Coordinates of C-alpha atoms in Angstrom, one line a residue:
Chain Q
M857 CA 16.8 13.8 -19.1
K858 CA 16.2 10.2 -20.1
R859 CA 12.9 9.0 -21.4
V860 CA 11.4 6.4 -19.1
A861 CA 9.4 3.3 -20.2
V862 CA 7.2 0.9 -18.3
V863 CA 8.0 -2.7 -19.4
G864 CA 6.3 -4.8 -16.9
A865 CA 3.5 -4.9 -14.3
G866 CA 2.0 -7.2 -11.8
M867 CA -0.4 -7.3 -8.9
T868 CA -1.8 -9.6 -6.2
K869 CA -5.5 -10.2 -5.7
F870 CA -7.0 -7.5 -3.5
R871 CA -8.8 -9.0 -0.5
R872 CA -10.3 -8.0 2.8
R873 CA -7.8 -10.2 4.6
M874 CA -4.8 -12.1 3.1
L875 CA -2.8 -14.8 4.7
E876 CA 0.3 -13.4 3.1
T877 CA 2.3 -10.8 5.0
G878 CA 3.1 -7.4 3.4
R879 CA 6.5 -8.7 2.4
E880 CA 5.0 -11.8 0.8
M881 CA 2.5 -9.7 -1.2
S882 CA 5.2 -7.4 -2.2
F883 CA 7.2 -10.3 -3.5
Q884 CA 4.3 -11.7 -5.5
A885 CA 3.6 -8.5 -7.2
S886 CA 7.3 -7.8 -7.8
R887 CA 8.0 -11.2 -9.2
M888 CA 5.0 -10.8 -11.6
A889 CA 6.3 -7.5 -12.8
L890 CA 9.8 -8.9 -13.4
D891 CA 8.4 -11.9 -15.3
S892 CA 6.2 -9.8 -17.5
A893 CA 9.3 -7.7 -18.3
N894 CA 11.5 -10.7 -19.0
M895 CA 13.8 -9.5 -16.3
E896 CA 15.5 -11.0 -13.3
I897 CA 16.3 -9.4 -9.9
K898 CA 19.9 -9.0 -11.0
D899 CA 18.7 -6.5 -13.7
V900 CA 17.1 -4.3 -11.0
E901 CA 19.4 -1.3 -10.2
S902 CA 17.1 0.6 -7.8
V903 CA 13.9 0.0 -5.9
V904 CA 11.1 2.4 -4.8
L905 CA 8.4 1.2 -2.5
G906 CA 5.2 3.1 -1.6
T907 CA 3.2 2.3 1.4
A908 CA 0.8 4.3 3.6
P909 CA 1.0 4.7 7.4
D910 CA 2.9 2.2 9.5
A911 CA -0.3 2.1 11.7
F912 CA -2.1 -0.1 9.1
D913 CA 0.3 -3.0 9.0
G914 CA 1.2 -2.4 12.6
V915 CA 4.9 -2.4 11.9
H916 CA 7.1 0.6 12.6
M917 CA 9.7 1.3 9.9
K918 CA 7.4 -0.5 7.5
G919 CA 9.6 0.5 4.5
E920 CA 12.5 -1.3 5.9
Y921 CA 10.4 -4.3 7.0
L922 CA 9.0 -4.7 3.5
M923 CA 12.1 -4.1 1.5
D924 CA 13.4 -7.7 0.9
G925 CA 10.0 -8.7 -0.4
A926 CA 10.3 -5.8 -2.9
G927 CA 13.7 -6.8 -4.0
G928 CA 15.3 -3.9 -2.2
T929 CA 18.0 -5.8 -0.3
N930 CA 21.5 -4.4 -0.9
R931 CA 20.2 -2.0 -3.5
P932 CA 19.6 1.8 -3.6
Y933 CA 16.1 1.5 -2.0
S934 CA 13.7 4.1 -0.7
R935 CA 10.2 4.3 0.6
V936 CA 8.0 7.2 -0.4
Y937 CA 4.8 8.3 1.2
V938 CA 2.2 11.0 0.6
G939 CA -0.9 9.5 2.1
G940 CA -3.5 8.1 -0.3
G941 CA -1.5 9.7 -3.1
T942 CA 1.4 7.3 -2.5
G943 CA 0.4 4.7 -5.1
V944 CA 0.9 7.0 -8.0
F945 CA 3.7 9.0 -6.3
A946 CA 5.9 5.8 -6.1
P947 CA 6.0 5.4 -9.9
V948 CA 6.7 9.2 -10.1
A949 CA 9.7 8.7 -7.7
G950 CA 10.7 5.6 -9.8
W951 CA 10.5 7.9 -12.9
W952 CA 13.0 10.4 -11.4
H953 CA 15.4 7.6 -10.4
V954 CA 15.6 6.7 -14.1
A955 CA 15.0 10.0 -15.9
S956 CA 17.8 11.6 -13.9
G957 CA 20.3 9.1 -15.5
M958 CA 21.2 7.7 -12.1
F959 CA 19.8 4.2 -12.9
D960 CA 18.7 2.4 -16.0
T961 CA 16.2 0.3 -14.2
C962 CA 13.9 0.8 -11.2
L963 CA 11.4 -1.6 -9.6
V964 CA 8.4 0.2 -8.2
V965 CA 6.2 -1.5 -5.6
G966 CA 2.9 -0.3 -3.9
E967 CA 1.9 -2.3 -0.8
E968 CA -0.8 -2.2 1.9
K969 CA -2.0 -4.6 4.5
M970 CA -4.8 -3.0 6.3
S971 CA -6.5 -6.0 7.9
P972 CA -4.4 -6.4 11.1
L973 CA -5.7 -3.2 12.6
R974 CA -8.5 -3.6 15.1
P975 CA -11.3 -2.8 15.4
H976 CA -11.2 -1.3 11.9
P977 CA -8.5 0.3 9.7
Q978 CA -10.6 3.5 9.7
Y979 CA -9.6 3.9 13.3
A980 CA -6.0 4.7 12.3
F981 CA -7.2 7.9 10.6
W982 CA -8.6 9.4 13.8
S983 CA -5.1 10.2 14.9
I984 CA -4.2 12.1 11.8
F985 CA -6.6 14.9 12.7
D986 CA -5.6 18.0 14.7
H987 CA -5.5 17.1 18.4
T988 CA -6.9 20.4 19.6
L989 CA -9.6 21.2 17.1
E990 CA -10.8 17.9 15.7
R991 CA -9.8 14.8 17.6
P992 CA -12.0 15.7 20.6
L993 CA -15.0 15.3 18.3
G994 CA -14.2 11.7 17.6
V995 CA -13.8 12.2 13.9
T996 CA -13.0 9.7 11.1
L997 CA -12.1 10.3 7.5
L998 CA -15.6 9.3 6.5
W999 CA -16.8 12.3 8.4
I1000 CA -14.6 14.8 6.5
F1001 CA -15.4 13.1 3.1
S1002 CA -19.1 13.4 3.8
L1003 CA -18.6 17.1 4.3
E1004 CA -16.7 17.3 1.0
M1005 CA -19.3 15.3 -0.9
R1006 CA -22.1 17.4 0.4
R1007 CA -20.2 20.6 -0.5
Y1008 CA -19.7 19.3 -4.1
M1009 CA -23.3 18.4 -4.3
A1010 CA -24.5 21.8 -3.0
V1011 CA -22.2 23.9 -5.3
H1012 CA -23.1 22.0 -8.5
K1013 CA -26.6 20.9 -7.5
V1014 CA -25.7 17.3 -8.0
K1015 CA -28.1 14.5 -7.0
E1016 CA -27.0 11.5 -4.9
E1017 CA -28.4 9.3 -7.7
D1018 CA -26.0 10.8 -10.2
I1019 CA -23.1 10.1 -7.9
A1020 CA -24.3 6.5 -7.3
L1021 CA -23.9 5.9 -11.1
V1022 CA -20.1 5.9 -10.5
S1023 CA -20.4 3.0 -8.0
V1024 CA -22.7 1.1 -10.4
K1025 CA -20.2 1.5 -13.3
N1026 CA -17.0 0.7 -11.4
K1027 CA -18.3 -2.3 -9.5
G1028 CA -19.6 -3.5 -12.9
N1029 CA -16.2 -2.9 -14.6
A1030 CA -14.5 -4.9 -11.8
L1031 CA -16.5 -8.0 -12.8
D1032 CA -13.8 -8.4 -15.5
H1033 CA -10.9 -8.0 -13.2
P1034 CA -9.3 -11.2 -12.0
C1035 CA -8.0 -9.6 -8.8
A1036 CA -11.1 -7.7 -7.8
Q1037 CA -12.4 -7.8 -4.3
L1038 CA -15.9 -6.3 -4.7
P1039 CA -17.1 -6.7 -8.3
A1040 CA -20.9 -6.6 -8.5
R1041 CA -23.8 -5.9 -10.7
I1042 CA -25.7 -3.3 -8.7
T1043 CA -28.2 -0.6 -9.4
V1044 CA -28.6 3.0 -8.3
D1045 CA -31.4 1.9 -6.1
D1046 CA -29.0 -0.5 -4.3
V1047 CA -26.6 2.3 -3.6
M1048 CA -29.4 4.6 -2.4
K1049 CA -30.8 2.0 0.0
S1050 CA -27.4 0.8 1.3
E1051 CA -26.5 1.2 4.9
P1052 CA -25.8 4.9 6.0
I1053 CA -22.2 5.4 7.1
C1054 CA -22.0 9.2 7.5
L1055 CA -24.6 10.7 5.3
P1056 CA -24.6 11.4 2.5
V1057 CA -22.0 8.6 2.3
K1058 CA -23.6 5.2 2.3
R1059 CA -22.0 1.8 2.3
L1060 CA -22.0 1.4 -1.5
D1061 CA -20.6 4.9 -2.0
V1062 CA -17.3 3.7 -0.4
S1063 CA -14.5 1.4 -1.4
P1064 CA -13.6 -1.5 0.9
T1065 CA -10.4 -1.8 3.1
S1066 CA -8.1 -4.3 1.5
D1067 CA -4.8 -6.1 1.6
G1068 CA -2.7 -6.2 -1.6
A1069 CA 0.3 -5.2 -3.6
A1070 CA 1.1 -4.0 -7.2
A1071 CA 4.4 -3.4 -9.0
L1072 CA 5.9 -1.9 -12.1
M1073 CA 9.2 -2.2 -13.9
L1074 CA 10.7 1.0 -15.2
V1075 CA 13.6 1.2 -17.6
S1076 CA 15.5 4.0 -19.4
E1077 CA 15.4 4.6 -23.2
D1078 CA 19.0 3.4 -23.3
V1079 CA 18.2 -0.2 -22.4
V1080 CA 14.5 -0.6 -23.2
R1081 CA 15.0 -2.6 -26.4
K1082 CA 16.8 -5.3 -24.4
Y1083 CA 13.5 -6.1 -22.7
T1084 CA 10.6 -5.2 -25.1
D1085 CA 9.7 -4.0 -28.5
D1086 CA 6.5 -2.6 -27.0
P1087 CA 7.3 -0.1 -24.3
V1088 CA 4.8 2.3 -22.8
W1089 CA 6.4 5.7 -22.0
I1090 CA 5.8 7.9 -19.0
D1091 CA 5.5 11.3 -20.6
G1092 CA 4.2 13.4 -17.7
V1093 CA 4.4 13.4 -13.9
G1094 CA 3.1 15.9 -11.4
W1095 CA 2.4 16.1 -7.7
N1096 CA 1.2 18.8 -5.3
V1097 CA 0.5 19.0 -1.6
D1098 CA -1.9 21.6 -0.1
T1099 CA -2.0 22.8 3.5
Q1100 CA -3.3 20.4 6.2
Y1101 CA -5.7 23.1 7.2
W1102 CA -8.4 21.6 5.1
T1103 CA -10.8 24.3 6.4
N1104 CA -8.9 27.0 4.5
R1105 CA -10.0 25.9 1.0
D1106 CA -13.3 25.3 -0.7
L1107 CA -14.0 21.6 -0.6
Y1108 CA -16.0 21.6 -3.8
Y1109 CA -12.9 21.5 -5.9
P1110 CA -9.5 19.8 -5.5
R1111 CA -7.2 22.7 -6.6
Y1112 CA -4.1 20.7 -5.6
V1113 CA -5.1 17.9 -8.0
E1114 CA -5.4 20.5 -10.7
A1115 CA -1.9 21.8 -9.9
A1116 CA -0.5 18.3 -10.1
A1117 CA -2.3 17.6 -13.4
R1118 CA -1.0 20.9 -14.9
M1119 CA 2.5 20.0 -13.9
A1120 CA 2.2 16.6 -15.7
Y1121 CA 0.5 18.2 -18.7
K1122 CA 3.2 20.8 -19.1
M1123 CA 5.8 18.1 -19.2
A1124 CA 3.8 15.9 -21.6
K1125 CA 2.9 19.0 -23.8
I1126 CA -0.8 18.4 -23.3
D1127 CA -2.8 21.6 -23.8
N1128 CA -6.2 20.0 -24.3
P1129 CA -6.5 17.0 -21.9
R1130 CA -10.0 16.2 -23.0
K1131 CA -8.8 15.6 -26.5
Q1132 CA -5.3 14.3 -25.9
I1133 CA -6.1 11.8 -23.1
D1134 CA -8.0 8.7 -24.3
F1135 CA -8.9 7.2 -20.9
A1136 CA -8.1 7.7 -17.2
E1137 CA -7.8 5.9 -13.9
V1138 CA -8.7 8.6 -11.5
Y1139 CA -8.8 8.0 -7.7
D1140 CA -12.2 6.7 -6.6
P1141 CA -12.2 5.7 -2.9
F1142 CA -15.7 7.1 -2.9
D1143 CA -18.0 7.4 -5.9
Y1144 CA -18.2 11.2 -5.7
K1145 CA -14.3 11.4 -5.8
E1146 CA -14.3 10.1 -9.3
L1147 CA -16.4 13.1 -10.4
H1148 CA -14.3 15.4 -8.2
H1149 CA -11.1 14.2 -9.7
M1150 CA -12.3 14.1 -13.4
E1151 CA -12.8 17.8 -12.9
G1152 CA -9.6 18.3 -11.0
V1153 CA -7.5 16.8 -13.8
L1154 CA -9.4 18.9 -16.3
L1155 CA -11.1 16.0 -18.1
A1156 CA -14.4 17.7 -17.3
G1157 CA -15.4 21.2 -16.5
K1158 CA -16.4 22.1 -13.0
G1159 CA -19.7 20.4 -12.3
E1160 CA -19.7 18.6 -15.7
A1161 CA -18.6 15.2 -14.6
P1162 CA -22.0 14.0 -13.3
K1163 CA -23.5 14.9 -16.7
L1164 CA -20.7 13.0 -18.6
T1165 CA -21.3 10.0 -16.3
R1166 CA -25.1 10.1 -16.8
E1167 CA -24.6 10.3 -20.6
G1168 CA -22.4 7.1 -20.6
V1169 CA -19.3 9.0 -21.8
T1170 CA -17.2 7.4 -18.9
Q1171 CA -18.3 3.8 -19.6
R1172 CA -15.6 1.4 -20.9
D1173 CA -17.1 1.7 -24.4
G1174 CA -17.7 5.4 -24.0
D1175 CA -15.8 8.3 -25.5
L1176 CA -13.8 8.9 -22.3
P1177 CA -13.5 5.7 -20.3
I1178 CA -12.9 6.3 -16.6
N1179 CA -11.7 3.6 -14.4
P1180 CA -12.0 0.7 -16.8
S1181 CA -10.2 -1.5 -14.2
G1182 CA -13.2 -1.2 -11.8
G1183 CA -11.3 1.3 -9.7
L1184 CA -11.0 1.2 -5.9
L1185 CA -14.8 0.8 -5.6
G1186 CA -14.6 -2.5 -7.5
V1187 CA -11.1 -3.8 -7.4
G1188 CA -10.4 -2.7 -3.8
N1189 CA -8.5 -0.1 -1.9
P1190 CA -5.2 -1.3 -0.3
I1191 CA -4.1 2.4 -0.2
A1192 CA -0.7 2.6 -1.8
A1193 CA -1.2 -0.6 -3.8
A1194 CA -4.5 0.8 -5.2
G1195 CA -2.8 3.8 -6.8
T1196 CA -0.1 1.6 -8.3
M1197 CA -2.8 -0.7 -9.6
K1198 CA -4.1 2.2 -11.6
V1199 CA -0.7 2.8 -13.2
C1200 CA -0.6 -1.0 -14.0
E1201 CA -4.0 -0.6 -15.7
L1202 CA -2.6 2.1 -17.9
F1203 CA 0.2 -0.2 -18.9
W1204 CA -2.1 -3.1 -19.7
Q1205 CA -4.6 -1.0 -21.5
L1206 CA -2.0 0.8 -23.6
R1207 CA -0.4 -2.5 -24.6
G1208 CA -3.8 -4.0 -25.4
E1209 CA -3.3 -6.6 -22.7
A1210 CA -6.3 -5.8 -20.5
G1211 CA -8.3 -8.8 -21.7
K1212 CA -12.0 -8.4 -21.0
R1213 CA -11.4 -5.0 -19.5
Q1214 CA -9.9 -3.6 -22.7
V1215 CA -11.5 -0.3 -23.6
K1216 CA -13.4 -0.4 -26.9
K1217 CA -11.7 2.5 -28.7
E1218 CA -8.0 2.7 -29.7
V1219 CA -6.0 4.2 -26.8
N1220 CA -2.7 5.9 -27.1
R1221 CA -2.5 7.9 -23.9
G1222 CA -3.9 7.4 -20.4
L1223 CA -3.8 9.2 -17.1
A1224 CA -3.6 7.8 -13.6
Q1225 CA -4.2 10.0 -10.5
A1226 CA -4.3 9.4 -6.8
W1227 CA -5.2 11.6 -3.8
G1228 CA -5.0 11.6 -0.1
D1229 CA -3.7 12.9 3.2
L1230 CA -6.2 15.3 4.7
L1231 CA -7.9 16.2 1.4
Q1232 CA -4.6 17.7 0.4
V1233 CA -2.4 15.8 -2.1
G1234 CA -2.7 15.1 -5.8
T1235 CA -0.4 12.8 -7.7
V1236 CA -0.7 12.4 -11.5
I1237 CA 1.1 10.4 -14.2
T1238 CA 0.4 10.3 -17.9
M1239 CA 1.6 7.4 -20.2
R1240 CA 1.6 6.8 -23.9
R1241 CA 2.5 4.3 -26.6
Chain L
M71 CA 11.1 26.3 23.8
P72 CA 11.1 23.0 25.8
L73 CA 8.2 22.8 28.2
R74 CA 10.4 22.3 31.2
D75 CA 12.2 25.6 30.8
R76 CA 9.2 27.5 32.1
V77 CA 6.5 25.1 33.3
T78 CA 6.9 22.8 36.3
S79 CA 3.3 21.6 36.4
V80 CA 1.7 20.5 33.2
G81 CA -1.6 20.9 34.9
D82 CA -1.2 24.7 34.7
L83 CA -1.5 24.5 31.0
R84 CA -4.3 23.8 28.6
S85 CA -2.9 20.4 28.0
W86 CA -4.1 16.8 28.1
T87 CA -2.9 13.3 27.9
D88 CA -4.1 11.0 25.2
Q89 CA -3.0 7.9 23.4
I90 CA -3.3 6.2 20.0
P91 CA -4.7 2.9 21.2
F92 CA -4.2 0.7 18.2
R93 CA -4.4 -3.1 18.5
Y94 CA -3.6 -5.7 15.9
E95 CA -4.3 -9.2 14.8
Y96 CA -1.5 -10.3 12.5
T97 CA -1.3 -13.1 10.1
A98 CA 2.0 -15.1 10.2
G99 CA 2.0 -15.4 6.5
V100 CA 2.7 -18.3 4.2
A101 CA 6.2 -19.0 5.6
G102 CA 5.4 -17.9 9.1
E103 CA 2.5 -20.3 9.2
R104 CA 4.9 -23.2 8.4
F105 CA 7.3 -22.1 11.0
L106 CA 4.8 -21.8 13.8
R107 CA 3.1 -25.1 12.9
G108 CA 6.5 -26.6 13.0
L109 CA 7.1 -25.4 16.5
M110 CA 3.8 -27.0 17.6
D111 CA 5.2 -30.2 16.2
G112 CA 8.5 -29.7 18.1
R113 CA 10.5 -28.8 14.9
I114 CA 12.4 -25.7 13.8
V115 CA 11.5 -25.3 10.1
A116 CA 13.6 -23.5 7.5
G117 CA 12.6 -22.7 3.9
E118 CA 14.8 -23.9 1.0
C119 CA 15.0 -22.1 -2.3
G120 CA 14.4 -24.5 -5.3
G121 CA 16.5 -22.2 -7.5
C122 CA 19.8 -21.7 -5.7
G123 CA 19.4 -24.2 -2.8
K124 CA 19.9 -21.6 -0.1
R125 CA 18.1 -22.4 3.2
F126 CA 16.6 -19.6 5.3
L127 CA 15.8 -19.4 9.0
P128 CA 13.3 -18.0 9.9
P129 CA 11.8 -19.4 6.7
K130 CA 10.8 -17.0 3.9
A131 CA 8.3 -17.5 1.1
Y132 CA 10.8 -16.1 -1.4
C133 CA 14.6 -16.2 -1.9
T134 CA 16.1 -12.8 -1.2
D135 CA 19.1 -13.8 -3.4
C136 CA 17.6 -15.1 -6.6
F137 CA 14.1 -13.8 -5.9
R138 CA 12.2 -17.0 -6.6
A139 CA 9.2 -18.3 -4.7
I140 CA 10.0 -20.8 -2.0
D141 CA 7.7 -23.7 -1.4
R142 CA 10.0 -26.3 0.3
F143 CA 10.0 -26.2 4.1
D144 CA 11.9 -28.7 6.2
A145 CA 13.1 -29.0 9.7
V146 CA 16.7 -28.0 10.5
G147 CA 18.9 -30.3 12.6
Q148 CA 18.2 -30.2 16.3
D149 CA 21.6 -28.9 17.3
G150 CA 22.7 -25.3 16.9
I151 CA 25.7 -23.2 17.8
V152 CA 25.4 -20.0 19.8
A153 CA 26.8 -17.2 17.7
A154 CA 26.0 -14.3 20.1
M155 CA 24.6 -13.7 23.5
A156 CA 23.2 -10.8 25.6
E157 CA 22.1 -10.5 29.2
A158 CA 19.3 -7.9 29.8
W159 CA 18.9 -6.3 33.3
V160 CA 16.4 -3.7 32.0
G161 CA 13.1 -4.6 30.4
F162 CA 11.7 -3.1 27.2
Q163 CA 9.6 -0.6 29.2
G164 CA 12.6 0.6 31.1
E165 CA 11.9 -1.5 34.3
R166 CA 14.7 -3.1 36.3
L167 CA 14.5 -6.9 36.1
A168 CA 14.9 -8.9 39.3
R169 CA 16.7 -11.7 37.3
P170 CA 18.4 -11.0 34.0
K171 CA 17.0 -12.4 30.7
R172 CA 19.6 -14.2 28.7
Y173 CA 19.2 -14.0 25.0
V174 CA 21.1 -16.2 22.4
F175 CA 21.3 -16.0 18.7
V176 CA 21.6 -19.6 17.4
E177 CA 22.8 -20.7 14.0
F178 CA 22.4 -24.1 12.4
D179 CA 24.5 -26.0 9.9
G180 CA 23.8 -25.2 6.2
V181 CA 21.3 -22.5 7.1
T182 CA 21.4 -18.8 6.3
G183 CA 20.2 -16.8 9.3
G184 CA 19.3 -18.3 12.7
L185 CA 17.0 -17.8 15.6
V186 CA 17.0 -15.5 18.6
H187 CA 15.6 -16.9 21.8
F188 CA 16.3 -17.4 25.5
A189 CA 19.2 -19.3 27.0
V190 CA 17.9 -22.1 29.2
G191 CA 20.0 -23.5 32.1
P192 CA 23.7 -23.1 32.9
G193 CA 26.7 -23.3 30.8
V194 CA 25.4 -21.6 27.6
R195 CA 28.2 -19.5 26.1
V196 CA 29.2 -18.2 22.7
G197 CA 30.3 -21.2 20.7
S198 CA 28.2 -23.7 22.8
R199 CA 26.4 -26.5 21.0
V200 CA 22.8 -26.1 22.1
A201 CA 19.4 -27.9 21.5
P202 CA 15.9 -26.5 21.6
R203 CA 13.7 -27.0 24.7
F204 CA 10.1 -27.1 23.8
R205 CA 7.1 -26.7 26.1
P206 CA 5.0 -29.8 26.7
L207 CA 2.9 -30.7 23.7
S208 CA -0.4 -29.8 25.5
K209 CA 0.9 -26.3 26.2
R210 CA 2.0 -25.4 22.7
R211 CA -0.1 -22.7 20.9
G212 CA 1.7 -22.1 17.6
S213 CA 3.8 -19.3 19.0
L214 CA 7.5 -18.5 19.3
L215 CA 7.0 -19.2 23.0
D216 CA 6.2 -22.9 22.3
L217 CA 10.0 -23.0 22.7
H218 CA 11.4 -22.3 26.2
G219 CA 14.8 -21.5 24.5
F220 CA 18.1 -23.3 23.9
A221 CA 20.0 -25.4 26.5
K222 CA 23.6 -26.6 26.4
K223 CA 24.0 -30.1 24.9

């Protein structure tokens, strides 16, 4: 198996509504990734694009629709999709294109344009529920996440104020991100008093809906020195999908995320993640999800993440920085692009190119994780210098 | 087992009808905006790559060949050539049409791609030289339908 390096990354601004089409956003991110890798499109041997349901962009066969903006025309091209986990799964798929020895280079693109859907992108999620047991109740994903948040709070006796600290931290971190949609200096009180959406979830507990794209350039160990003296290596990948019967597992803990993390750790020979991973970009579409996922990827014990957050361990200058980018809560949440943005952040942080977002301590290994479908998929990638 | 094998009335089952009633408000995008504004002005606009010089219709914001951003948009010549033609007697929802719709694919000199639209008037064939027929200025809305279609020159 070939070693696979990331040699370039790029992303568009994340915004509530962009003039650019999904194709045009894909192009912008792809071009930036190529430029940062000192590569041209002729150097791209394969392309993987990740994008979530066609229902968002409102284009059936969205993978085919987006492909020429992602440089996929007349190349071995594929679209991958595992719900909200797609943004990290696309680089995983890019990894296997190169690790297998099939290709020396692979351009990976994550794209989402959620703004066309009316009255609101959340509406698209209603139809992913079971038509017999759930749809008659008029459910949305916020409804199910609220159940999960409350279950997590109940099992570990976590206060809403502790969860709100995540939103305060991430929106604050995003103040240093040039592409961020919702950077803000807010307080726990602001979160607590924000508009109720589906309690206990309130407006400032949730990431926004967004348009955006992000891209990465992957190359094999055989050609990496043609493009850079400073590669960042993908050393672990993992993914896991649980049953869609979300009622058949305890919502307090994402066991499928743990399975995905363990798969990546086995490959990367990580036996003590808390000591061997310097920082992480875990999936934070809601503030409680950051805590949930820190525990799922074994960077915190069960119920320990709120305490680490309260003690400042997860701050950018803390011992275990979590979401130094600003995460989905601050940078924005164009579903597949958001996960890929997290892998871009690993690249920039590990190369020392994150600018004002650069974490204070020296970092040699980072983890990115995404999550989605009906509370059922975990995707994980670890990268190191 | 297919429903029809055993059940002749769906009403006998615990079944229901439903729909996924999405609606959308799309942006035309950077290049699409140029194209639609061009139609409002009575022009068919293509994009030209500053890198390789290739011209694209419909215009794109990037070159699919050399993968450079495109920021030059100009009108193509008014005359095109019909490259292909189709005559539809069934609509897109399966309905029979009282009068057929005639579609043409029109290419323009020096341009990669082309435009699909309606044939207007008699005498339009594959190989015909055609010109666009626009709606009156007051009725144009920045839509593909600002164009009636293409008529024989």
